[in-house]
XYZ file of C-alpha atoms in Angstrom:
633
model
C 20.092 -13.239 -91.621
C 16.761 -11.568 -92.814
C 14.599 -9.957 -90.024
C 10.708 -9.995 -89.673
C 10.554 -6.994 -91.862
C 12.549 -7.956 -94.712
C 16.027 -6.309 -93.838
C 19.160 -8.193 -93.641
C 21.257 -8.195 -90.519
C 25.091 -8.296 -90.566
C 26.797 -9.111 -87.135
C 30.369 -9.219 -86.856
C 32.631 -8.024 -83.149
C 30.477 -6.124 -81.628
C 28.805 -4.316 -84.981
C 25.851 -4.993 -86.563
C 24.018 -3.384 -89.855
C 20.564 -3.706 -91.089
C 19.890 -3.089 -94.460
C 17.427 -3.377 -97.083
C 16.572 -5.471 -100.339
C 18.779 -3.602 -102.175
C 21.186 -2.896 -99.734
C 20.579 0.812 -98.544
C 19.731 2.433 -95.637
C 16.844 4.789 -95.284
C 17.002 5.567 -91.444
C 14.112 3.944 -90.092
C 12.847 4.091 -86.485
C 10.849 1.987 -84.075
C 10.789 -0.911 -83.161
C 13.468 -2.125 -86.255
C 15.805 0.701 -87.272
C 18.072 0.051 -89.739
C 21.693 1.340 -90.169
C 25.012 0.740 -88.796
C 25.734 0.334 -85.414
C 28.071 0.003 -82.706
C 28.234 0.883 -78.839
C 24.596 1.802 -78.553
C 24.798 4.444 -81.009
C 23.654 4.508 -85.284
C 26.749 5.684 -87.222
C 25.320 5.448 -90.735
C 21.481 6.664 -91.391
C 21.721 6.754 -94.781
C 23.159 4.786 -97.391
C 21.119 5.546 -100.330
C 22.363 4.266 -104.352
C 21.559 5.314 -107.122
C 22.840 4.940 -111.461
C 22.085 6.971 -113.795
C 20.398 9.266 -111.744
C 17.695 6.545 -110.450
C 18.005 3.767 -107.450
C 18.880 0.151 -109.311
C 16.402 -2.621 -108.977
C 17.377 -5.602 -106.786
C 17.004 -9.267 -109.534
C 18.335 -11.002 -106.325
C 17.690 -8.794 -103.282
C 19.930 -8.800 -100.431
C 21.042 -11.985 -98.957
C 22.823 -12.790 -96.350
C 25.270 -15.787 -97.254
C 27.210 -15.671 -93.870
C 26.199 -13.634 -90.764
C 28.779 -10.782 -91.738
C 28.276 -10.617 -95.836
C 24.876 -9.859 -97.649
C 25.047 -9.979 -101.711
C 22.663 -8.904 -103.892
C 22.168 -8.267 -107.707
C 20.874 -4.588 -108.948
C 20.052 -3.209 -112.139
C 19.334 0.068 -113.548
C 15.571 0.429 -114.936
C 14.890 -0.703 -117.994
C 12.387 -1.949 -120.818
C 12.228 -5.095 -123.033
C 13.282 -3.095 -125.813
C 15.630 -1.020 -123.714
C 17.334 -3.759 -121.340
C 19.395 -2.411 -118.581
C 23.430 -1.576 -119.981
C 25.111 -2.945 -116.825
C 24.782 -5.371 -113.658
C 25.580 -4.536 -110.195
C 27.061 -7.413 -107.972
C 26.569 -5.981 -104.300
C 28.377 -7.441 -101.761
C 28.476 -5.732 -98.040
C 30.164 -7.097 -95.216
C 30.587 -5.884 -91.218
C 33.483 -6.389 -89.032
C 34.763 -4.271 -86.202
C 33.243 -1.277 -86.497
C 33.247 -1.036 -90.045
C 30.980 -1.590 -93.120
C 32.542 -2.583 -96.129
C 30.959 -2.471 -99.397
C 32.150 -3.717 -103.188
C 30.272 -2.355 -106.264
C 31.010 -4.586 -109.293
C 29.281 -3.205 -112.484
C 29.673 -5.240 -115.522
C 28.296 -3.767 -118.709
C 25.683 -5.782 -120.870
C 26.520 -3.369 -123.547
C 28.749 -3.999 -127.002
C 29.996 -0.714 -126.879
C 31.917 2.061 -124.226
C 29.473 3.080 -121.454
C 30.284 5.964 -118.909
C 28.254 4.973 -115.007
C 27.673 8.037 -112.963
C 27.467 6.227 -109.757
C 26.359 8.047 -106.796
C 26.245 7.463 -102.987
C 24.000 9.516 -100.961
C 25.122 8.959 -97.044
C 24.041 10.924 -93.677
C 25.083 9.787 -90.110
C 22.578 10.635 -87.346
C 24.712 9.354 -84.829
C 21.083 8.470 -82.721
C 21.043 6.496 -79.551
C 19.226 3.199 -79.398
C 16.999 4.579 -76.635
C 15.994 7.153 -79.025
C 15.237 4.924 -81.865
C 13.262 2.689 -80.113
C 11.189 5.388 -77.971
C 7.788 6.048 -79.706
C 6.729 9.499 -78.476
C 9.645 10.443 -76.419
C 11.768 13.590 -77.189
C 15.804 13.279 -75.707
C 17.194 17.131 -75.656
C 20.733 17.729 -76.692
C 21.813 20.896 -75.452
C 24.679 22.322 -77.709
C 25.028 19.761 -80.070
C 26.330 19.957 -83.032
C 27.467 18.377 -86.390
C 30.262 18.402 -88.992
C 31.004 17.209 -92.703
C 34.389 17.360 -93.542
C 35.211 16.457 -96.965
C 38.460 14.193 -97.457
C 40.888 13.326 -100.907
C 38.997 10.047 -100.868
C 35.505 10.854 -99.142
C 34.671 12.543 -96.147
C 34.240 12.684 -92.013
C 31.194 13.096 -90.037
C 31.761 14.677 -86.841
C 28.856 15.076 -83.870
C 30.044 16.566 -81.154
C 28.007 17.497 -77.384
C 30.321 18.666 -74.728
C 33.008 16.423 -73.878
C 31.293 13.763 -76.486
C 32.474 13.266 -79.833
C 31.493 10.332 -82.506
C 33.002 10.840 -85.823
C 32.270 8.291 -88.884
C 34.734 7.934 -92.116
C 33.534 7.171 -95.944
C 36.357 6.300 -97.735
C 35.771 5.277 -102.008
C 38.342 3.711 -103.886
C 38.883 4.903 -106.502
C 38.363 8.364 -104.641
C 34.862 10.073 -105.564
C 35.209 12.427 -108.409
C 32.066 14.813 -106.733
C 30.596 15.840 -103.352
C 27.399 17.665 -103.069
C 24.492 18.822 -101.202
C 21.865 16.300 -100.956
C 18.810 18.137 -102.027
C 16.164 16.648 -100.029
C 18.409 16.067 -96.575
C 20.632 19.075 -95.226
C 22.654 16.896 -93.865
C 23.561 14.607 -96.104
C 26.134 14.197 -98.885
C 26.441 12.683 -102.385
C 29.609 11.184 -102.926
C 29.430 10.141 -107.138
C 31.676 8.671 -109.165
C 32.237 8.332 -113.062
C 33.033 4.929 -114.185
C 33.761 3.694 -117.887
C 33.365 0.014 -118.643
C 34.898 -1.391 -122.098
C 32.368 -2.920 -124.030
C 31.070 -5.900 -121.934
C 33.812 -5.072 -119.064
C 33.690 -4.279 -115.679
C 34.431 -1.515 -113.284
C 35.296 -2.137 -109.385
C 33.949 0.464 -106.496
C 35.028 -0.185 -103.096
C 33.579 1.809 -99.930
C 34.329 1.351 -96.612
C 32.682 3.359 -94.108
C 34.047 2.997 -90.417
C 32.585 4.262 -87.534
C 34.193 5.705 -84.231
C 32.905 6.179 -81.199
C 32.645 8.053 -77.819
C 35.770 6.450 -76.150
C 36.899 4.376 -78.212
C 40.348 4.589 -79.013
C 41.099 5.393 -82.878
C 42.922 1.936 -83.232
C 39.969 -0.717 -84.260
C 39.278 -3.240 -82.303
C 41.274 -6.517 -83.344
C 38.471 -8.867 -85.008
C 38.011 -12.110 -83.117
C 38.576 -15.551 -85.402
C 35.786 -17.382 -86.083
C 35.036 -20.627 -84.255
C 34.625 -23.454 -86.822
C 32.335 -26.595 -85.819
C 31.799 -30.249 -87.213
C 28.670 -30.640 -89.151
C 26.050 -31.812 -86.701
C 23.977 -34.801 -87.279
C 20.403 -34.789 -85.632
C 18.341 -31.342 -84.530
C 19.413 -30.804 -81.308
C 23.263 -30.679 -82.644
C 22.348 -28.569 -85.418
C 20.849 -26.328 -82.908
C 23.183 -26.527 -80.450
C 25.180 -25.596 -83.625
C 23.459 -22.648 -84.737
C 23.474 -21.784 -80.607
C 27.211 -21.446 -80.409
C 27.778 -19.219 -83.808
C 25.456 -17.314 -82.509
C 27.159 -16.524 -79.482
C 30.054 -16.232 -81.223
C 28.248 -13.345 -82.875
C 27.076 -11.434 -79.388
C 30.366 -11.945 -78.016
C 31.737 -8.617 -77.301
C 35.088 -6.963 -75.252
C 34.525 -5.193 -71.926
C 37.315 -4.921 -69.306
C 37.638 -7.257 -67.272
C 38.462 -6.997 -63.309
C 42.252 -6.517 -63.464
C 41.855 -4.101 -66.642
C 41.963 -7.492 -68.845
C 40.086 -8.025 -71.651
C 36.885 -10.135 -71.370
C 35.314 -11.672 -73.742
C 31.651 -11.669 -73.198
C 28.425 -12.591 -74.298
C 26.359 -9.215 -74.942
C 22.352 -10.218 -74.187
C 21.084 -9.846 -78.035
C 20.438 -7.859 -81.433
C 19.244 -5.113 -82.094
C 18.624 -3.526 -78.519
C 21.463 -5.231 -75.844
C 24.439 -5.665 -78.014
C 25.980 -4.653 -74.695
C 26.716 -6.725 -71.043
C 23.827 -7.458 -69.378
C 24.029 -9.432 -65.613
C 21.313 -12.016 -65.541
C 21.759 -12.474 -69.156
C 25.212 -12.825 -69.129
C 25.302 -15.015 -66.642
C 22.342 -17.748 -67.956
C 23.932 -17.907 -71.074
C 27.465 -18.536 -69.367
C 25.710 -21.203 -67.147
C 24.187 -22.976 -69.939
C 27.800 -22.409 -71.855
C 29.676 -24.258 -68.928
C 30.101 -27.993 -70.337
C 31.303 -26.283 -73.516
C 32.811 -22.991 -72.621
C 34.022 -22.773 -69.149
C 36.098 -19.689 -70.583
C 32.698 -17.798 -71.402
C 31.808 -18.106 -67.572
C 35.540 -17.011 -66.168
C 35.350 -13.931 -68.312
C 31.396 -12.897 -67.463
C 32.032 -13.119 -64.272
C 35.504 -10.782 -64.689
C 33.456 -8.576 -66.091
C 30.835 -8.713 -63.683
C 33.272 -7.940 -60.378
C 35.164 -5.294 -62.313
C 31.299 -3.447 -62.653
C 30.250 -4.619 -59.002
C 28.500 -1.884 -56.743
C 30.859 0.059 -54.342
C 28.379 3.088 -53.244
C 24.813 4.145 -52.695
C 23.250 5.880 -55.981
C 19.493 6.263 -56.196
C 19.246 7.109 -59.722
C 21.277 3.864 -61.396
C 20.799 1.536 -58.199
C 24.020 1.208 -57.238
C 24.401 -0.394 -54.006
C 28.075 -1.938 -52.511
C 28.725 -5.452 -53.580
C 25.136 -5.649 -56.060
C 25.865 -7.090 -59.565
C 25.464 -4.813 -62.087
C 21.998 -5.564 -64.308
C 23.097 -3.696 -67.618
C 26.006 -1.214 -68.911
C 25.382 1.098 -71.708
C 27.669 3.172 -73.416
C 25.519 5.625 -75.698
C 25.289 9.705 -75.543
C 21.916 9.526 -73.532
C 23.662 7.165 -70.618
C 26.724 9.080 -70.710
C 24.771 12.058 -69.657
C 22.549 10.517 -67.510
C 19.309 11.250 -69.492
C 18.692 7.455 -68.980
C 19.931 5.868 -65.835
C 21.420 2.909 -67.947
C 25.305 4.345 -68.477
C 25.648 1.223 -65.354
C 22.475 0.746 -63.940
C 22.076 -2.059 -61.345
C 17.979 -2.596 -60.876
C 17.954 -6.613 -60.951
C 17.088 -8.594 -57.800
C 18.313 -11.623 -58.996
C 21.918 -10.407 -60.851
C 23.780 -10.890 -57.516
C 22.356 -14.386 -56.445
C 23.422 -15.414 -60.214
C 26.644 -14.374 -59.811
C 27.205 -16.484 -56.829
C 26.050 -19.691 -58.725
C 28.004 -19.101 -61.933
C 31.358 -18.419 -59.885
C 30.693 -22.122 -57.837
C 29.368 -23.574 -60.836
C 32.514 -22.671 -62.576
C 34.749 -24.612 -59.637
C 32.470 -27.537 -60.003
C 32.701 -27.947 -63.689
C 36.354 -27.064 -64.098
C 37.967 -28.290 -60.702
C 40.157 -25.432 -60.722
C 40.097 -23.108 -57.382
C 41.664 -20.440 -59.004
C 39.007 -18.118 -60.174
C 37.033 -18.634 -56.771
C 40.274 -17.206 -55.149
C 40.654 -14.619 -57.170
C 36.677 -13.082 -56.651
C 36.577 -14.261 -53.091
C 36.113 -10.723 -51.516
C 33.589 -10.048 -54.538
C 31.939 -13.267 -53.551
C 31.691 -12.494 -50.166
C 30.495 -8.418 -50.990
C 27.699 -9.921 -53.503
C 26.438 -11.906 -49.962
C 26.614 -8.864 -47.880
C 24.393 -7.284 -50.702
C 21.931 -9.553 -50.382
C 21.901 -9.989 -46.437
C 21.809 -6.270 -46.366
C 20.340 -4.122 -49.292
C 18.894 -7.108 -51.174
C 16.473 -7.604 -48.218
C 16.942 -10.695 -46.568
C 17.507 -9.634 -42.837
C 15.126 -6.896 -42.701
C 12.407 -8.828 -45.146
C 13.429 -12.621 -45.152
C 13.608 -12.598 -48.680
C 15.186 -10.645 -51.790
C 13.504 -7.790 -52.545
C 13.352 -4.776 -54.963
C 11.616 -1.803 -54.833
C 9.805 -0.560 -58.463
C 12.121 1.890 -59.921
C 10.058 4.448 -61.731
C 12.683 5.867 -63.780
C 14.105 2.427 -64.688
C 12.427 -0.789 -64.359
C 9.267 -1.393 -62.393
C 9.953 -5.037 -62.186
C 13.353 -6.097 -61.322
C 13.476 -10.084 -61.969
C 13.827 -11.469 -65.392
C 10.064 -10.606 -66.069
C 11.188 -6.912 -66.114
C 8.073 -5.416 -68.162
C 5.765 -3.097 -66.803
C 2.674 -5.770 -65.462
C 4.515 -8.495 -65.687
C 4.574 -9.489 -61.740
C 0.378 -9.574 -61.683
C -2.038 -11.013 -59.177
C -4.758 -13.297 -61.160
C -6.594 -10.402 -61.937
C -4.314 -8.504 -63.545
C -3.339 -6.026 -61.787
C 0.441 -5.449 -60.686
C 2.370 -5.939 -57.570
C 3.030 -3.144 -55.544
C 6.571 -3.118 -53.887
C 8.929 -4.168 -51.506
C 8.323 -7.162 -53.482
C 9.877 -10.833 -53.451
C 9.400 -12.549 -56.658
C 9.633 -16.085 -56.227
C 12.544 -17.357 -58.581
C 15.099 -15.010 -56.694
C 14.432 -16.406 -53.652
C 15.465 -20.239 -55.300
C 18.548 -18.362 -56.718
C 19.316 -16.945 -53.161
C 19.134 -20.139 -51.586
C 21.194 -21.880 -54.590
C 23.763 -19.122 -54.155
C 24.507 -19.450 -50.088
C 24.512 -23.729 -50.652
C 27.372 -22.921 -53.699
C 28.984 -19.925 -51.766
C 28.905 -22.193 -48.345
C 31.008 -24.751 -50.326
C 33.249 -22.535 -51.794
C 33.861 -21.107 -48.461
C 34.803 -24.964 -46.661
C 36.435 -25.984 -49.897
C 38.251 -23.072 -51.193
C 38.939 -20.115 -49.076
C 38.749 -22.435 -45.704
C 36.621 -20.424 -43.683
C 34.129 -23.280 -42.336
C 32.723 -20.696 -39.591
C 31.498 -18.657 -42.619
C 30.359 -21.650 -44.528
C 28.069 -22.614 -41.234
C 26.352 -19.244 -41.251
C 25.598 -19.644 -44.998
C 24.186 -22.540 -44.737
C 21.896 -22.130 -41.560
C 20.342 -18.600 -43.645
C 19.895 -21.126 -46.454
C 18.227 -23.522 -44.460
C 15.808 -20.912 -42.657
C 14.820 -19.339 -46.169
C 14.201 -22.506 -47.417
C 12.047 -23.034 -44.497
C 10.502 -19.594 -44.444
C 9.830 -19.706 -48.210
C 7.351 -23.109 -48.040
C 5.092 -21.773 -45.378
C 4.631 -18.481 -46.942
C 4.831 -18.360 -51.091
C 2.586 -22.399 -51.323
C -0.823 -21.679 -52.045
C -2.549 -24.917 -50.638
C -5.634 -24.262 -52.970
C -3.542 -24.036 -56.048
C -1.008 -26.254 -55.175
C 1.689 -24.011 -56.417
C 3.814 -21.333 -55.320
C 3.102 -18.135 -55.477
C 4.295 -15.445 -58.531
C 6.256 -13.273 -55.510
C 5.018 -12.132 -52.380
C 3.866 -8.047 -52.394
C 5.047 -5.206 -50.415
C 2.335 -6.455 -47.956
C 3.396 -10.048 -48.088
C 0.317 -11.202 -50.317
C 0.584 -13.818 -52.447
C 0.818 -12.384 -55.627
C -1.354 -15.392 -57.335
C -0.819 -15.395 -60.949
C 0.297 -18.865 -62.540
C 3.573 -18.254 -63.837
C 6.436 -20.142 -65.024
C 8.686 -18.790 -62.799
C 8.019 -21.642 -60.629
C 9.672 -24.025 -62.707
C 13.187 -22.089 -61.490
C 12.502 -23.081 -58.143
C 13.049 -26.776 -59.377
C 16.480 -25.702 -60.886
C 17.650 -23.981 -57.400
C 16.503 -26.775 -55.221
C 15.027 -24.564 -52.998
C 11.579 -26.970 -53.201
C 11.741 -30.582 -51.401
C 11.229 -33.970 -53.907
C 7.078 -33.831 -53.274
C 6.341 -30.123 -54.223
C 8.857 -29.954 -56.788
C 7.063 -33.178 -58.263
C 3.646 -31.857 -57.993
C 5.231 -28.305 -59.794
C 6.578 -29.850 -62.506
C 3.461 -32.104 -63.473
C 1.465 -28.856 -63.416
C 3.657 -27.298 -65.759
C 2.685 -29.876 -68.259
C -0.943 -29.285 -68.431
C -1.989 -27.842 -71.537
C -2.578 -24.696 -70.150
C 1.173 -23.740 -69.042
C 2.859 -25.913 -72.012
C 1.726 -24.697 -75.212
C 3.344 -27.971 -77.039
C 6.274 -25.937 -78.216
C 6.939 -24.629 -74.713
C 6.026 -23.761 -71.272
C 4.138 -20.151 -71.017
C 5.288 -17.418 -69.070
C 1.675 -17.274 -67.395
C -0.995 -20.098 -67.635
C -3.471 -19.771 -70.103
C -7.114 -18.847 -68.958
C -5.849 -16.342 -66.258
C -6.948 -12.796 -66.904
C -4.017 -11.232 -67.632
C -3.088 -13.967 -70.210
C -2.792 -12.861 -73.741
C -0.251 -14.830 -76.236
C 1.711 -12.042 -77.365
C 2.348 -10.749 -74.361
C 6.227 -10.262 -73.348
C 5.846 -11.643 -70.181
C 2.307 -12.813 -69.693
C 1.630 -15.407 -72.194
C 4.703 -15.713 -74.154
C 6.769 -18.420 -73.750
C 10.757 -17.976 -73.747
C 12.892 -20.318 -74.833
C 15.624 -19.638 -71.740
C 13.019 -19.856 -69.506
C 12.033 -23.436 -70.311
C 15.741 -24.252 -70.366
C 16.077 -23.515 -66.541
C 12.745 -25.346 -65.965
C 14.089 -27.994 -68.097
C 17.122 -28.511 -66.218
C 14.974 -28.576 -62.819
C 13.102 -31.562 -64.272
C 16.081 -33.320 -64.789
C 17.529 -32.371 -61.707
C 14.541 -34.165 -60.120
C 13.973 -36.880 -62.158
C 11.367 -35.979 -63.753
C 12.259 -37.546 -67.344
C 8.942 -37.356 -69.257
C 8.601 -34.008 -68.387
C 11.754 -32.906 -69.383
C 12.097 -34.948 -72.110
C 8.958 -33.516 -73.638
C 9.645 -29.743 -73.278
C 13.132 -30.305 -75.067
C 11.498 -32.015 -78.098
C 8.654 -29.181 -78.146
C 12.023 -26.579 -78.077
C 13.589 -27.832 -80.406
C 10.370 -28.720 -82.976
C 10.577 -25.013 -82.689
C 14.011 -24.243 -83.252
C 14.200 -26.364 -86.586
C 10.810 -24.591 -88.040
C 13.497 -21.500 -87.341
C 16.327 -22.780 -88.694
C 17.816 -24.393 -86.366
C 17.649 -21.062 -84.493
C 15.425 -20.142 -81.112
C 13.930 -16.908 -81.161
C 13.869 -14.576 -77.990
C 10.455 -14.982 -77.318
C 7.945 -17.437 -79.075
C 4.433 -16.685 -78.555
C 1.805 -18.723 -76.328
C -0.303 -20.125 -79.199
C -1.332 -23.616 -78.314
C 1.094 -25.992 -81.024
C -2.381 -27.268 -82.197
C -3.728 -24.144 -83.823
C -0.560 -23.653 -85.563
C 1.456 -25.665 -88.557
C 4.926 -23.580 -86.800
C 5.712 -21.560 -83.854
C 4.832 -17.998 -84.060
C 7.186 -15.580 -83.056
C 6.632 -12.610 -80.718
C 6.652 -9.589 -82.844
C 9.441 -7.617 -81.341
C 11.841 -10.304 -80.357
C 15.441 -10.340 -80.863
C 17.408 -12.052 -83.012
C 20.565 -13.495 -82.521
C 19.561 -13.255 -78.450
C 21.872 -14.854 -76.720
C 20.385 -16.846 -73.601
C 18.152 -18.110 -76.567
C 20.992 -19.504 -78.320
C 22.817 -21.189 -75.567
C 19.363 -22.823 -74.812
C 19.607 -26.147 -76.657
C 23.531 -26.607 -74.862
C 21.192 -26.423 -71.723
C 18.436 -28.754 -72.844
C 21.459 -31.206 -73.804
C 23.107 -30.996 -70.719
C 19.725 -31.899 -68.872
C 18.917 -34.612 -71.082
C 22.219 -36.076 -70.698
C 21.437 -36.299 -66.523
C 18.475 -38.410 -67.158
């Protein structure tokens, strides 16, 4: 797949690459680094060709004919009296940890030619969080790294304490030379000489693996790849595209008897890693398909549950976990994200997908097995999630983490109408529909399943009194629509925002004010005629390509979505699908993360927010959602 800026991203088992035209790597920064990359952590920074002594041209620059193998087609410089004397066939391919490359240069030349091919290659061994910071500066007392040079290539070693990443080159035919790049310290040139008969060929294959922190030296096993049926209108083909791409994201993490779960990580090229909330949407919207997806998320999500008190990641006993990282700056706590649990709304979510999964598959079994994790994730939210002491769910800003804790997690993005941001204990108001959603489910899984009606009475009496509680205090009569969250002063924090459309999916609305919600959503200022904003148009704070205040996400809409359906509301529903998926087939049959809010009007396609990523995975199990709601209308 080719990225905004022109670089071609490989995605195979948990690995990804990014590369350029001609298939190198230059160590970029920002916003779109490029490189290889695996477990939050660049293993190859530089991957730099060159024959003859100059970098080859790309005739057919990088392509990406599968989502694992790019090929291009590279020349040396030449004149029209002096054509090039050989070809270069590229073709680069990522699995399980591990780039694999194959030169093929076929001479153009009547006579014997000698190539001096050279490969100029440096491993930073940078975390993500590093990459993507723009002015921030990660120290790294006592660190330290090695080149070791090997009878076929060589071994880069980084090493920091009790951390070490190493990554292997390995050339066959082994590299004749190794040397001192000249412009980077600490880099190498690995160069070969290859003769080609007159119009012959000569084969170079590379392989560059990478290893990190805790991983075991055996690679992971590569997972098959799911084959489909050729779909036959757009929402197939999306719903298509939707499931490769979760193939892609889908990673291994342990699962809560030390098995191995199968996962979907959040997206590419910043979450490659399990994420709660996202986890979880994607293995709700997954459920008529892949009931497996769910019983694995939520595996891994018990076997990461909260057991203590921690301040610094959030960690409170029975709370659902809102990210895991597994990079050098989390494993020494220079970012609080090693397992960090700041998400109001992970634990409610976790209660839904777990009775969700009984309801779709009929089987008890799972429910059983994450009863007491059922019943801790309730505690949590009776308890440190806020509801006795505040009446609702609640998170406090984290200043070291996240300042917003719901799915609108950017800085901002929980605003009054003015603009300005919601001070905390706050209760935004599409985790109080999940915490309702979650004590109906877990009430029923309680009668049904673990046959404990006593319990299943008090669940569903705190259900009914939030339910209550939460239509005299978050309508605003004026607006006639719910309030964006409630603020540490219990405010209405008035901002338009989609988040109401959740409450529609959770049920926690009755028939008339769900009704009058989901009209309003439709007006042209909320639906943008590809999709619903995050935050009605004409509000202050309101800008297009805002993340969360303007935007409009593709996930987002498919919650909405389902509400409609839910309540009957067929029009509606029925026209934010068609707008989704208008959008997805302008993108190849592909949603982006985020689209922005332009109105569908001003533009011949959907524009896409700038720093969105790509494959993300709540964005491709969006159409299986929008199907699933159009199918209950």
């Amino acid at each position: 797949m080719t990225s905004a800026d022109d670089r071609v991203q490989l995605v195979r088992d948990a690995t990804f690459a990014r590369v350029d035209a001609a298939g190198g790597i230059s160590g970029t920064r920002g916003t779109a680094p490029d490189g290889l990359f695996l477990r939050d952590a660049r293993h190859l920074s530089l991957w730099h060709l060159s024959v003859d002594g100059t970098a080859p041209v790309a005739l057919v620059p990088a392509t990406a004919d599968t989502d694992d193998r790019a090929l291009s087609v590279l020349t040396p410089r030449g004149t029209r009296d002096n054509p090039p004397a050989y070809t270069v066939f590229r073709e680069q391919s990522v699995s399980a940890g591990t780039l694999t490359e194959h030169l093929r240069l076929v001479s153009n030349r009547p006579d014997p030619v000698t190539a001096l091919v050279e490969i100029t290659v440096d491993a930073d061994f940078a975390d993500l969080f590093e990459l993507r910071a723009d002015d921030r500066h990660y120290d790294k007392p006592g660190a330290r790294h090695e080149i070791h040079r090997t009878d076929d290539g060589l071994v880069f070693d980084y090493r920091r304490a009790d951390w070490h990443s190493r990554t292997t080159v390995v050339g066959r035919p082994a590299p004749t030379g190794l040397d001192a790049a000249p412009d980077t310290p600490s880099a190498r040139t690995l160069s070969w000489r290859l003769r080609l008969d007159p119009h012959g060929q000569a084969d170079l294959h590379l392989t560059v693996r990478a290893r990190p922190h805790g991983q075991a030296e055996t690679p992971t096993v590569a997972r098959p790849q799911r084959r489909t049926a050729p779909a036959a209108d757009d929402l197939a083909r999306t719903c298509e595209r939707g499931l490769a791409d979760v193939d892609l994201l889908t990673i291994p993490v342990a699962g809560v008897d030390g098995e191995t779960a199968d996962v979907p990580a959040a997206g590419i090229p910043w979450f490659l890693t399990l994420f709660g909330r996202d986890s979880l949407l994607t293995s709700y919207f997954l459920l008529p398909d892949r009931p497996e997806t769910a019983a694995a998320t939520l595996s891994a999500l018990a076997a990461t549950q909260g057991r203590a008190h921690d301040p610094v990641s959030g960690e409170q006993p029975g709370r659902i976990v809102h990210e895991t990282r597994h990079g050098e700056l989390a494993h020494f706590r220079q970012i609080p994200y090693g397992r960090y649990y700041g998400a109001v709304d992970a634990t409610p979510l976790f209660l839904v997908l777990l009775h969700a999964h009984y309801r779709t598959t009929g089987d008890p079994a799972l429910a059983v097995r994450l009863e007491q994790h059922a019943r801790r994730a309730v505690d949590w939210m009776l308890t440190d999630g806020g509801l006795d002491e505040h009446g609702y769910l609640t998170y406090q800003p984290d200043p070291n983490g996240l300042v917003n804790q719901n799915w609108k997690d950017s800085a901002g993005a929980v605003c009054f109408a003015d603009g300005t941001q919601a001070q905390g204990p706050i209760a935004v108001s599409e985790a109080q529909g999940y915490a309702y959603d979650a004590l109906i489910r877990t009430a029923e899984l309680a009668a049904a399943v673990w046959q404990d009606e006593p319990y299943a009475d008090r669940l569903r009496e705190t259900a009914a009194m939030l339910r209550t509680r939460f239509a005299a205090d978050f309508w605003m009569p004026d607006a006639g629509f719910p309030a964006l969250a409630l603020d540490g002063q219990g405010r209405q924090v008035d901002a338009l925002a989609s988040d109401a459309g959740h409450l529609l999916w959770s049920g926690i609305l009755d028939q008339e004010l769900a009704g009058r919600v989901g009209q309003r959503l439709l007006r042209p200022d909320f639906f943008s005629g590809w999709a619903i904003r995050t935050l009605a148009a004409g509000q202050k704070p309101y800008h297009p390509l805002s993340y969360h205040r303007g935007s409009a996400w593709p996930h987002d809409n498919a919650v909405i979505v389902l509400g409609l359906a839910r309540h009957g509301l067929a029009e509606q529903a029925r026209t934010v699908a068609d707008g989704l998926i208008a959008a997805a087939v302008h993108h190849g049959y592909r949603l982006p993360e985020v689209l922005a809010g332009y109105d569908r009007a001003a533009t011949a396609r959907p524009v896409p927010y700038p720093h969105s990523c790509s494959p993300q995975a709540w964005a491709a199990a969006t159409p299986l959602a929008l199907r699933t709601a159009l199918q209950m209308l």
